[in-house]
């Protein structure tokens, strides 16, 4: 609200600005001024940006804004899950920890997740944010760091849902994260919605378009009425007076908008602009009362400290195994691909690399890059360039392209299915402006589903993304044919039903 982000960079800055705003939202919500007054938050903000830049330049999943699952055997997986389950059972008996998640990460990969029953499902974007956050903690092994953050949630539009986050490097490159829900999620979501509508209303006032102002005013009025209803049920000290002030200020501001809509008086609109600042102050005050709670942060941290030793003990024997898997999750010759390697080479001759992304869960399947191999950096640059090129064409509305350079042939395919696995055709060319494909700033693919299939609920449309890189001698027709087989093969290896994709 009312802040200008300025980026000076030699590369394209659109994505950088989006991410700077995103990290500010995660740490401060609408109170971005905290970055100036709170040294801890401003330091963490800088570290988040630095780590994000480092990770996106070396990790495939972070670069495409997806989640990579660590591939481990069933026994170790069950041990990890059981350990988290036991720790959650002990923590959730405390009232302040009743809605809690426990997550294990190995470097940048997801190892395990367990949540208490009342806790809301975590959004992939928030899990990706937590991965970046783990790289910001102290290098001192075993040291617990705690933060208050505002997660975006799983709705189409990001929210600001308050959570306490406790992070510890459990073993070398193995991070344990506890995430505790704070406050009232309905109040938090509606409060952020009110901030959003007020910001939009103040923006469109400059245009002096009556229809737009009418709609903007009605949106703010509706969200404030919803917020007022939730606040009445919220048990927070000193909230009642702030709530009354909010309604009083909105009633005055509402009168000025009504006057303008009746008389088109510029004086009334100018007065409304100044009164909106007072309303904004009241909203920020309510945000601080309902979303910020140092007592829960400290109390939950004390409980978490007692749970950590048992989880560390349960997983200590697997530390070296996790370290190896963190570096090399799987290659074309490793489990579970060992038995398919001969078939793989026969059916996909010339295939150098691929990235398969389920854009419903945003889980990434891709061979690990061996950065010790000859020309590894060269191959990595080609992969990064492939993704950037493909996404630039996706922004123009192209969902299937094949192209070449002097060495490799590349293919990019994005397709949609219904809940039965049947291919969905589309006739509308998406127009998402300059939005960057990804999930951290906002879920680009959810908006793409809505734009391409407006008659279907976005949750019932499944989207999949596949990048392929072949040796340059492979023809376009071979790339198309092999990509169909590759998509089905990946589904088989992931123990999912085989499906036939229509890439044209």
Short mmCIF file of C-alpha atoms in Angstrom, two decimals:
data_model
loop_
_atom_site.label_atom_id
_atom_site.label_comp_id
_atom_site.label_asym_id
_atom_site.label_seq_id
_atom_site.Cartn_x
_atom_site.Cartn_y
_atom_site.Cartn_z
CA UNK A 1 0.00 0.00 0.00
CA UNK A 2 1.49 3.30 -1.20
CA UNK A 3 5.07 2.07 -1.62
CA UNK A 4 7.19 2.25 -4.75
CA UNK A 5 9.72 -0.52 -5.44
CA UNK A 6 12.70 0.59 -7.52
CA UNK A 7 15.06 -1.98 -9.03
CA UNK A 8 18.31 -1.16 -10.81
CA UNK A 9 19.52 -4.17 -12.74
CA UNK A 10 21.17 -5.20 -15.98
CA UNK A 11 18.62 -7.99 -16.53
CA UNK A 12 14.87 -7.94 -16.98
CA UNK A 13 13.41 -6.42 -13.84
CA UNK A 14 9.73 -7.43 -14.06
CA UNK A 15 10.24 -10.72 -12.23
CA UNK A 16 12.62 -9.11 -9.73
CA UNK A 17 10.08 -6.47 -8.74
CA UNK A 18 7.34 -9.09 -8.39
CA UNK A 19 9.55 -11.15 -6.09
CA UNK A 20 10.61 -8.16 -3.98
CA UNK A 21 6.93 -7.35 -3.43
CA UNK A 22 6.20 -11.03 -2.70
CA UNK A 23 8.86 -11.37 0.00
CA UNK A 24 7.73 -8.07 1.55
CA UNK A 25 4.19 -9.48 1.68
CA UNK A 26 5.39 -12.69 3.34
CA UNK A 27 7.24 -10.77 6.06
CA UNK A 28 5.16 -7.63 6.57
CA UNK A 29 1.81 -7.97 4.84
CA UNK A 30 0.42 -4.44 4.34
CA UNK A 31 2.85 -2.95 6.91
CA UNK A 32 5.85 -2.64 4.60
CA UNK A 33 7.09 0.27 6.73
CA UNK A 34 8.38 -2.42 9.12
CA UNK A 35 11.29 -2.97 6.74
CA UNK A 36 12.51 0.47 7.80
CA UNK A 37 11.78 0.23 11.52
CA UNK A 38 12.45 -3.46 12.26
CA UNK A 39 16.11 -4.41 11.76
CA UNK A 40 15.43 -8.15 12.11
CA UNK A 41 12.83 -8.10 9.35
CA UNK A 42 14.88 -5.92 7.03
CA UNK A 43 17.88 -8.25 7.48
CA UNK A 44 15.74 -11.33 6.83
CA UNK A 45 14.21 -9.61 3.79
CA UNK A 46 17.66 -9.04 2.31
CA UNK A 47 18.71 -12.64 3.03
CA UNK A 48 15.54 -13.99 1.40
CA UNK A 49 16.23 -12.07 -1.79
CA UNK A 50 19.89 -13.12 -1.83
CA UNK A 51 19.08 -16.79 -1.25
CA UNK A 52 16.30 -16.78 -3.83
CA UNK A 53 18.69 -15.37 -6.43
CA UNK A 54 21.31 -18.00 -5.56
CA UNK A 55 18.85 -20.90 -5.58
CA UNK A 56 17.13 -20.00 -8.84
CA UNK A 57 20.54 -19.91 -10.51
CA UNK A 58 21.51 -23.42 -9.37
CA UNK A 59 18.35 -25.41 -8.66
CA UNK A 60 15.98 -26.54 -11.41
CA UNK A 61 12.87 -26.78 -9.23
CA UNK A 62 13.34 -23.31 -7.73
CA UNK A 63 13.99 -21.87 -11.19
CA UNK A 64 10.66 -23.17 -12.54
CA UNK A 65 8.98 -22.45 -9.16
CA UNK A 66 8.07 -26.04 -8.42
CA UNK A 67 8.68 -28.62 -5.69
CA UNK A 68 11.01 -31.58 -6.05
CA UNK A 69 10.28 -34.62 -3.89
CA UNK A 70 13.27 -36.56 -2.57
CA UNK A 71 13.10 -40.13 -3.91
CA UNK A 72 13.88 -42.52 -1.03
CA UNK A 73 12.96 -46.08 -0.19
CA UNK A 74 9.65 -46.82 1.52
CA UNK A 75 11.15 -47.83 4.88
CA UNK A 76 13.06 -44.57 5.35
CA UNK A 77 10.06 -42.59 4.12
CA UNK A 78 7.84 -44.31 6.69
CA UNK A 79 10.38 -43.62 9.46
CA UNK A 80 10.45 -39.90 8.60
CA UNK A 81 6.68 -39.65 8.51
CA UNK A 82 6.26 -41.55 11.79
CA UNK A 83 8.80 -39.31 13.52
CA UNK A 84 6.95 -36.18 12.40
CA UNK A 85 3.61 -37.71 13.37
CA UNK A 86 4.82 -38.44 16.91
CA UNK A 87 6.24 -34.94 17.34
CA UNK A 88 3.01 -33.34 16.09
CA UNK A 89 0.99 -35.51 18.49
CA UNK A 90 3.02 -34.17 21.44
CA UNK A 91 2.96 -30.56 20.27
CA UNK A 92 -0.71 -30.33 19.30
CA UNK A 93 -1.89 -30.96 22.88
CA UNK A 94 -0.84 -27.38 23.64
CA UNK A 95 -3.66 -24.96 22.64
CA UNK A 96 -1.33 -22.57 20.81
CA UNK A 97 0.04 -25.48 18.71
CA UNK A 98 -3.24 -27.20 17.83
CA UNK A 99 -2.97 -26.17 14.16
CA UNK A 100 0.56 -27.16 13.24
CA UNK A 101 2.58 -28.58 10.34
CA UNK A 102 5.95 -30.34 10.45
CA UNK A 103 8.13 -30.47 7.34
CA UNK A 104 11.49 -32.01 6.49
CA UNK A 105 13.66 -30.67 3.68
CA UNK A 106 16.95 -31.98 2.34
CA UNK A 107 18.72 -29.01 0.79
CA UNK A 108 16.04 -27.76 -1.66
CA UNK A 109 13.97 -30.94 -1.81
CA UNK A 110 10.87 -32.02 0.09
CA UNK A 111 11.42 -35.08 2.28
CA UNK A 112 8.30 -35.38 4.43
CA UNK A 113 5.25 -33.46 5.66
CA UNK A 114 2.77 -34.14 8.45
CA UNK A 115 -0.03 -31.86 9.69
CA UNK A 116 -2.38 -31.89 12.65
CA UNK A 117 -6.03 -32.53 11.76
CA UNK A 118 -7.33 -28.93 12.23
CA UNK A 119 -4.49 -27.36 10.22
CA UNK A 120 -5.28 -26.02 6.75
CA UNK A 121 -3.59 -27.59 3.74
CA UNK A 122 -0.37 -25.83 2.78
CA UNK A 123 -0.14 -24.19 -0.63
CA UNK A 124 2.80 -25.22 -2.88
CA UNK A 125 3.89 -21.57 -3.08
CA UNK A 126 4.16 -21.38 0.71
CA UNK A 127 6.20 -24.60 0.84
CA UNK A 128 8.55 -23.16 -1.78
CA UNK A 129 8.87 -20.01 0.32
CA UNK A 130 9.76 -22.16 3.35
CA UNK A 131 12.49 -23.91 1.33
CA UNK A 132 14.04 -20.52 0.56
CA UNK A 133 13.61 -19.49 4.20
CA UNK A 134 15.56 -22.53 5.45
CA UNK A 135 18.60 -21.22 3.58
CA UNK A 136 18.41 -18.00 5.59
CA UNK A 137 18.88 -19.59 9.01
CA UNK A 138 22.10 -19.52 10.98
CA UNK A 139 24.83 -21.93 9.92
CA UNK A 140 25.21 -22.90 13.56
CA UNK A 141 23.96 -26.50 13.58
CA UNK A 142 21.07 -27.20 15.94
CA UNK A 143 20.21 -23.53 16.51
CA UNK A 144 16.45 -22.87 16.36
CA UNK A 145 15.31 -19.70 14.61
CA UNK A 146 11.74 -18.43 14.83
CA UNK A 147 9.86 -15.95 12.65
CA UNK A 148 6.39 -14.56 12.14
CA UNK A 149 5.34 -14.73 8.49
CA UNK A 150 2.17 -14.21 6.48
CA UNK A 151 1.53 -17.10 4.10
CA UNK A 152 -0.41 -16.66 0.86
CA UNK A 153 -2.74 -19.64 1.36
CA UNK A 154 -4.29 -21.89 -1.29
CA UNK A 155 -6.88 -19.45 -2.72
CA UNK A 156 -6.50 -18.13 -6.27
CA UNK A 157 -5.63 -14.66 -4.94
CA UNK A 158 -2.82 -14.56 -2.33
CA UNK A 159 -3.81 -13.69 1.24
CA UNK A 160 -1.80 -12.78 4.34
CA UNK A 161 -2.35 -15.61 6.84
CA UNK A 162 -0.25 -15.23 10.03
CA UNK A 163 1.97 -18.16 11.05
CA UNK A 164 4.83 -18.77 13.45
CA UNK A 165 7.72 -20.56 11.74
CA UNK A 166 10.42 -22.47 13.63
CA UNK A 167 13.42 -23.66 11.60
CA UNK A 168 16.38 -25.77 12.66
CA UNK A 169 19.11 -27.52 10.69
CA UNK A 170 18.43 -30.93 12.18
CA UNK A 171 21.34 -32.70 10.50
CA UNK A 172 23.77 -31.56 7.84
CA UNK A 173 21.61 -30.07 5.03
CA UNK A 174 18.47 -31.57 6.63
CA UNK A 175 16.04 -28.90 7.83
CA UNK A 176 13.11 -29.40 10.20
CA UNK A 177 10.36 -26.77 10.00
CA UNK A 178 7.37 -26.37 12.29
CA UNK A 179 4.61 -24.07 11.09
CA UNK A 180 1.98 -22.90 13.60
CA UNK A 181 -1.22 -21.16 12.50
CA UNK A 182 -1.90 -17.92 14.40
CA UNK A 183 -4.92 -15.68 14.74
CA UNK A 184 -8.21 -16.07 12.90
CA UNK A 185 -7.76 -17.05 9.22
CA UNK A 186 -11.12 -15.52 8.26
CA UNK A 187 -10.15 -12.17 9.79
CA UNK A 188 -6.70 -12.27 8.17
CA UNK A 189 -7.99 -13.19 4.71
CA UNK A 190 -10.80 -10.62 4.78
CA UNK A 191 -8.46 -7.94 6.12
CA UNK A 192 -6.06 -8.49 3.24
CA UNK A 193 -9.01 -8.46 0.82
CA UNK A 194 -10.07 -5.09 2.26
CA UNK A 195 -6.55 -3.68 1.83
CA UNK A 196 -6.58 -4.90 -1.77
CA UNK A 197 -9.95 -3.35 -2.65
CA UNK A 198 -9.08 -0.06 -0.95
CA UNK A 199 -5.81 0.11 -2.85
CA UNK A 200 -7.62 -0.57 -6.14
CA UNK A 201 -10.25 2.07 -5.35
CA UNK A 202 -7.64 4.72 -4.64
CA UNK A 203 -5.88 3.81 -7.89
CA UNK A 204 -8.99 4.09 -10.10
CA UNK A 205 -9.99 7.39 -8.50
CA UNK A 206 -7.29 9.03 -10.60
CA UNK A 207 -9.12 7.93 -13.76
CA UNK A 208 -12.39 9.61 -12.65
CA UNK A 209 -14.49 6.86 -14.27
CA UNK A 210 -17.80 6.72 -12.45
CA UNK A 211 -18.55 3.06 -13.25
CA UNK A 212 -15.14 1.92 -11.99
CA UNK A 213 -15.38 4.05 -8.85
CA UNK A 214 -18.88 2.71 -8.18
CA UNK A 215 -17.66 -0.89 -8.42
CA UNK A 216 -14.53 -0.18 -6.35
CA UNK A 217 -16.56 1.53 -3.63
CA UNK A 218 -19.01 -1.39 -3.48
CA UNK A 219 -16.14 -3.90 -3.20
CA UNK A 220 -14.64 -2.02 -0.25
CA UNK A 221 -18.04 -1.70 1.41
CA UNK A 222 -18.72 -5.43 1.08
CA UNK A 223 -15.29 -6.45 2.39
CA UNK A 224 -15.53 -4.08 5.39
CA UNK A 225 -18.96 -5.45 6.29
CA UNK A 226 -17.57 -8.99 6.11
CA UNK A 227 -14.55 -7.95 8.19
CA UNK A 228 -16.76 -6.31 10.80
CA UNK A 229 -18.78 -9.50 11.17
CA UNK A 230 -15.64 -11.60 11.72
CA UNK A 231 -14.13 -9.07 14.13
CA UNK A 232 -17.21 -9.26 16.36
CA UNK A 233 -16.45 -12.96 16.91
CA UNK A 234 -12.70 -12.42 17.38
CA UNK A 235 -11.44 -12.62 20.97
CA UNK A 236 -8.50 -10.20 20.94
CA UNK A 237 -7.72 -7.64 23.64
CA UNK A 238 -8.17 -3.95 22.79
CA UNK A 239 -9.82 -4.82 19.46
CA UNK A 240 -13.28 -3.38 20.12
CA UNK A 241 -12.26 0.29 20.09
CA UNK A 242 -10.24 -0.16 16.86
CA UNK A 243 -13.17 -1.95 15.28
CA UNK A 244 -15.54 0.91 16.15
CA UNK A 245 -13.08 3.47 14.78
CA UNK A 246 -12.85 1.51 11.52
CA UNK A 247 -16.62 1.52 11.00
CA UNK A 248 -16.89 5.19 11.98
CA UNK A 249 -14.18 6.22 9.50
CA UNK A 250 -15.70 4.11 6.73
CA UNK A 251 -19.14 5.64 7.28
CA UNK A 252 -17.66 9.12 6.79
CA UNK A 253 -15.65 8.03 3.74
CA UNK A 254 -18.64 6.20 2.31
CA UNK A 255 -20.66 9.40 2.50
CA UNK A 256 -18.09 11.23 0.38
CA UNK A 257 -18.17 8.52 -2.30
CA UNK A 258 -21.96 8.63 -2.38
CA UNK A 259 -21.82 12.41 -2.73
CA UNK A 260 -19.40 12.13 -5.65
CA UNK A 261 -21.48 9.47 -7.41
CA UNK A 262 -24.56 11.70 -7.13
CA UNK A 263 -23.03 15.09 -7.95
CA UNK A 264 -19.66 14.29 -9.63
CA UNK A 265 -18.16 16.82 -7.22
CA UNK A 266 -14.36 16.86 -7.47
CA UNK A 267 -14.22 18.35 -3.99
CA UNK A 268 -16.01 15.30 -2.56
CA UNK A 269 -13.58 12.96 -4.33
CA UNK A 270 -10.54 14.91 -3.12
CA UNK A 271 -11.90 14.75 0.41
CA UNK A 272 -12.42 11.00 0.00
CA UNK A 273 -8.78 10.57 -1.02
CA UNK A 274 -7.55 12.18 2.21
CA UNK A 275 -10.07 10.29 4.37
CA UNK A 276 -8.91 7.00 2.82
CA UNK A 277 -5.54 7.45 4.54
CA UNK A 278 -7.26 7.54 7.93
CA UNK A 279 -9.15 4.37 7.06
CA UNK A 280 -5.89 2.76 6.01
CA UNK A 281 -4.36 3.56 9.41
CA UNK A 282 -7.27 1.83 11.16
CA UNK A 283 -6.88 -1.26 8.98
CA UNK A 284 -3.17 -1.42 9.80
CA UNK A 285 -3.96 -1.11 13.50
CA UNK A 286 -6.39 -4.03 13.30
CA UNK A 287 -3.79 -6.02 11.35
CA UNK A 288 -1.24 -5.49 14.13
CA UNK A 289 -3.75 -6.52 16.80
CA UNK A 290 -4.96 -9.68 15.05
CA UNK A 291 -1.94 -10.92 13.08
CA UNK A 292 1.03 -10.17 15.35
CA UNK A 293 1.43 -12.22 18.54
CA UNK A 294 4.91 -12.49 20.06
CA UNK A 295 3.59 -14.57 22.96
CA UNK A 296 2.52 -17.42 20.65
CA UNK A 297 5.85 -17.24 18.81
CA UNK A 298 7.84 -17.59 22.05
CA UNK A 299 5.54 -20.17 23.62
CA UNK A 300 5.42 -22.42 20.55
CA UNK A 301 9.21 -22.11 20.17
CA UNK A 302 9.65 -23.46 23.71
CA UNK A 303 7.46 -26.47 22.90
CA UNK A 304 9.25 -27.09 19.60
CA UNK A 305 12.65 -27.11 21.32
CA UNK A 306 11.48 -30.07 23.39
CA UNK A 307 10.37 -32.00 20.28
CA UNK A 308 13.53 -31.54 18.19
CA UNK A 309 15.91 -34.02 19.95
CA UNK A 310 13.62 -37.03 19.35
CA UNK A 311 13.26 -36.27 15.62
CA UNK A 312 17.03 -35.78 15.33
CA UNK A 313 17.62 -39.12 17.04
CA UNK A 314 15.13 -40.89 14.75
CA UNK A 315 16.84 -39.68 11.57
CA UNK A 316 20.52 -39.55 12.60
CA UNK A 317 21.38 -42.90 10.98
CA UNK A 318 20.23 -41.65 7.57
CA UNK A 319 22.24 -38.43 7.43
CA UNK A 320 24.83 -39.57 4.87
CA UNK A 321 22.11 -41.13 2.74
CA UNK A 322 20.17 -37.85 2.76
CA UNK A 323 23.30 -35.91 1.81
CA UNK A 324 23.90 -38.10 -1.24
CA UNK A 325 20.26 -37.99 -2.32
CA UNK A 326 20.15 -34.22 -1.85
CA UNK A 327 22.92 -33.84 -4.42
CA UNK A 328 21.78 -36.59 -6.81
CA UNK A 329 18.09 -37.33 -6.35
CA UNK A 330 17.94 -39.54 -9.42
CA UNK A 331 19.67 -39.91 -12.75
CA UNK A 332 18.72 -41.89 -15.82
CA UNK A 333 20.47 -44.95 -14.38
CA UNK A 334 19.37 -44.77 -10.76
CA UNK A 335 16.41 -46.23 -8.90
CA UNK A 336 13.58 -46.18 -9.89
CA UNK A 337 14.93 -45.68 -13.42
CA UNK A 338 17.57 -48.40 -13.39
CA UNK A 339 15.29 -51.06 -14.85
CA UNK A 340 14.00 -48.71 -17.53
CA UNK A 341 17.38 -47.37 -18.68
CA UNK A 342 17.75 -49.69 -21.68
CA UNK A 343 14.18 -49.05 -22.77
CA UNK A 344 14.70 -45.37 -22.08
CA UNK A 345 17.68 -45.13 -24.44
CA UNK A 346 15.93 -47.19 -27.10
CA UNK A 347 12.63 -45.29 -27.02
CA UNK A 348 14.06 -41.80 -26.57
CA UNK A 349 17.26 -41.68 -28.64
CA UNK A 350 19.00 -38.33 -28.44
CA UNK A 351 17.19 -37.18 -25.29
CA UNK A 352 19.57 -35.09 -23.17
CA UNK A 353 17.29 -33.74 -20.43
CA UNK A 354 13.67 -33.13 -19.44
CA UNK A 355 11.58 -31.36 -16.81
CA UNK A 356 8.06 -32.61 -16.15
CA UNK A 357 5.90 -30.45 -13.87
CA UNK A 358 2.47 -31.32 -12.56
CA UNK A 359 1.04 -27.80 -12.41
CA UNK A 360 -1.75 -28.90 -10.06
CA UNK A 361 0.62 -29.80 -7.21
CA UNK A 362 3.64 -28.07 -8.84
CA UNK A 363 5.76 -31.19 -8.25
CA UNK A 364 8.80 -31.46 -10.51
CA UNK A 365 10.22 -34.66 -12.00
CA UNK A 366 13.64 -34.17 -13.59
CA UNK A 367 17.04 -35.91 -13.63
CA UNK A 368 19.60 -34.37 -11.29
CA UNK A 369 22.35 -32.33 -12.87
CA UNK A 370 25.85 -33.61 -12.14
CA UNK A 371 27.72 -30.34 -11.77
CA UNK A 372 31.04 -32.23 -11.54
CA UNK A 373 30.61 -33.65 -15.05
CA UNK A 374 32.33 -32.27 -18.12
CA UNK A 375 30.53 -29.26 -19.62
CA UNK A 376 28.00 -29.32 -16.75
CA UNK A 377 27.76 -25.53 -16.60
CA UNK A 378 27.24 -25.39 -20.35
CA UNK A 379 24.33 -27.87 -20.15
CA UNK A 380 22.86 -26.00 -17.19
CA UNK A 381 22.90 -22.70 -19.09
CA UNK A 382 21.16 -24.39 -22.01
CA UNK A 383 18.43 -25.76 -19.71
CA UNK A 384 17.87 -22.38 -18.05
CA UNK A 385 17.77 -20.72 -21.47
CA UNK A 386 15.26 -23.34 -22.69
CA UNK A 387 12.88 -22.61 -19.81
CA UNK A 388 13.18 -18.84 -20.22
CA UNK A 389 12.57 -19.03 -23.98
CA UNK A 390 9.58 -21.36 -23.58
CA UNK A 391 7.95 -19.23 -20.91
CA UNK A 392 8.40 -16.08 -22.98
CA UNK A 393 6.34 -17.76 -25.71
CA UNK A 394 3.80 -19.02 -23.17
CA UNK A 395 3.24 -15.38 -22.20
CA UNK A 396 2.36 -14.77 -25.86
CA UNK A 397 -0.22 -17.56 -25.78
CA UNK A 398 1.82 -20.44 -27.27
CA UNK A 399 1.43 -23.73 -25.38
CA UNK A 400 3.42 -26.01 -27.72
CA UNK A 401 6.65 -25.08 -29.48
CA UNK A 402 9.70 -26.87 -30.93
CA UNK A 403 12.89 -24.98 -31.80
CA UNK A 404 16.61 -25.48 -32.44
CA UNK A 405 19.94 -23.88 -31.88
CA UNK A 406 23.27 -25.00 -33.32
CA UNK A 407 23.61 -27.92 -30.88
CA UNK A 408 20.24 -29.00 -29.46
CA UNK A 409 16.58 -29.36 -30.39
CA UNK A 410 14.11 -28.24 -27.73
CA UNK A 411 10.43 -28.78 -27.07
CA UNK A 412 7.94 -27.20 -24.69
CA UNK A 413 4.41 -28.44 -24.12
CA UNK A 414 1.66 -27.31 -21.78
CA UNK A 415 -1.62 -29.23 -21.88
CA UNK A 416 -4.85 -29.47 -19.95
CA UNK A 417 -7.06 -32.36 -18.86
CA UNK A 418 -10.30 -32.73 -16.98
CA UNK A 419 -10.61 -34.73 -13.75
CA UNK A 420 -11.10 -37.94 -15.80
CA UNK A 421 -7.82 -37.48 -17.66
CA UNK A 422 -9.45 -36.52 -20.97
CA UNK A 423 -7.73 -33.85 -23.01
CA UNK A 424 -9.29 -30.38 -22.89
CA UNK A 425 -9.25 -28.27 -26.02
CA UNK A 426 -9.25 -24.51 -25.79
CA UNK A 427 -10.21 -21.81 -28.23
CA UNK A 428 -9.31 -18.75 -26.15
CA UNK A 429 -5.80 -17.32 -26.34
CA UNK A 430 -4.79 -16.35 -22.81
CA UNK A 431 -4.06 -12.71 -22.12
CA UNK A 432 -2.32 -12.43 -18.77
CA UNK A 433 -0.38 -9.33 -19.68
CA UNK A 434 3.22 -9.30 -18.49
CA UNK A 435 2.68 -11.81 -15.67
CA UNK A 436 5.63 -14.18 -15.21
CA UNK A 437 4.91 -17.95 -15.18
CA UNK A 438 5.39 -19.21 -11.63
CA UNK A 439 3.63 -19.57 -8.27
CA UNK A 440 5.45 -17.43 -5.70
CA UNK A 441 4.10 -14.02 -6.67
CA UNK A 442 0.75 -15.52 -7.70
CA UNK A 443 -0.35 -18.81 -9.24
CA UNK A 444 0.08 -18.08 -12.95
CA UNK A 445 -1.17 -21.52 -13.93
CA UNK A 446 -4.38 -21.23 -11.93
CA UNK A 447 -5.12 -17.97 -13.73
CA UNK A 448 -4.22 -19.64 -17.03
CA UNK A 449 -6.74 -22.43 -16.36
CA UNK A 450 -9.45 -19.85 -15.70
CA UNK A 451 -8.56 -17.85 -18.81
CA UNK A 452 -8.48 -20.87 -21.13
CA UNK A 453 -11.41 -22.77 -19.67
CA UNK A 454 -13.74 -20.14 -18.18
CA UNK A 455 -16.74 -22.49 -18.04
CA UNK A 456 -14.96 -24.99 -15.76
CA UNK A 457 -13.90 -24.45 -12.13
CA UNK A 458 -10.13 -24.02 -12.10
CA UNK A 459 -9.80 -26.84 -9.52
CA UNK A 460 -11.30 -29.31 -12.04
CA UNK A 461 -8.81 -28.43 -14.77
CA UNK A 462 -5.45 -30.19 -14.61
CA UNK A 463 -2.37 -28.66 -16.19
CA UNK A 464 0.96 -30.30 -17.03
CA UNK A 465 4.20 -28.83 -18.32
CA UNK A 466 7.00 -30.66 -20.11
CA UNK A 467 10.36 -29.32 -21.29
CA UNK A 468 12.59 -31.60 -23.41
CA UNK A 469 16.11 -31.16 -24.77
CA UNK A 470 17.43 -33.43 -27.55
CA UNK A 471 20.57 -33.61 -29.62
CA UNK A 472 20.31 -31.33 -32.64
CA UNK A 473 19.97 -34.17 -35.17
CA UNK A 474 16.59 -35.21 -33.76
CA UNK A 475 13.75 -33.98 -35.99
CA UNK A 476 10.68 -32.06 -34.85
CA UNK A 477 8.38 -34.98 -35.70
CA UNK A 478 10.53 -37.32 -33.59
CA UNK A 479 10.47 -34.86 -30.69
CA UNK A 480 6.67 -34.72 -30.84
CA UNK A 481 6.29 -38.50 -31.02
CA UNK A 482 8.82 -39.20 -28.27
CA UNK A 483 7.38 -36.55 -25.97
CA UNK A 484 4.03 -38.35 -25.97
CA UNK A 485 5.80 -41.54 -24.87
CA UNK A 486 7.93 -39.69 -22.33
CA UNK A 487 4.89 -38.17 -20.59
CA UNK A 488 3.25 -41.60 -20.32
CA UNK A 489 6.50 -43.19 -19.12
CA UNK A 490 6.88 -40.62 -16.34
CA UNK A 491 3.33 -41.32 -15.20
CA UNK A 492 4.10 -45.05 -15.09
CA UNK A 493 7.30 -44.52 -13.10
CA UNK A 494 5.40 -42.33 -10.64
CA UNK A 495 2.82 -45.13 -10.20
CA UNK A 496 0.09 -43.09 -11.83
CA UNK A 497 -2.36 -44.25 -14.51
CA UNK A 498 -1.03 -44.02 -18.04
CA UNK A 499 -2.66 -41.31 -20.08
CA UNK A 500 -2.29 -40.17 -23.65
CA UNK A 501 -1.63 -36.46 -24.02
CA UNK A 502 -2.67 -34.39 -26.97
CA UNK A 503 0.08 -31.88 -27.58
CA UNK A 504 -1.36 -30.30 -30.70
#
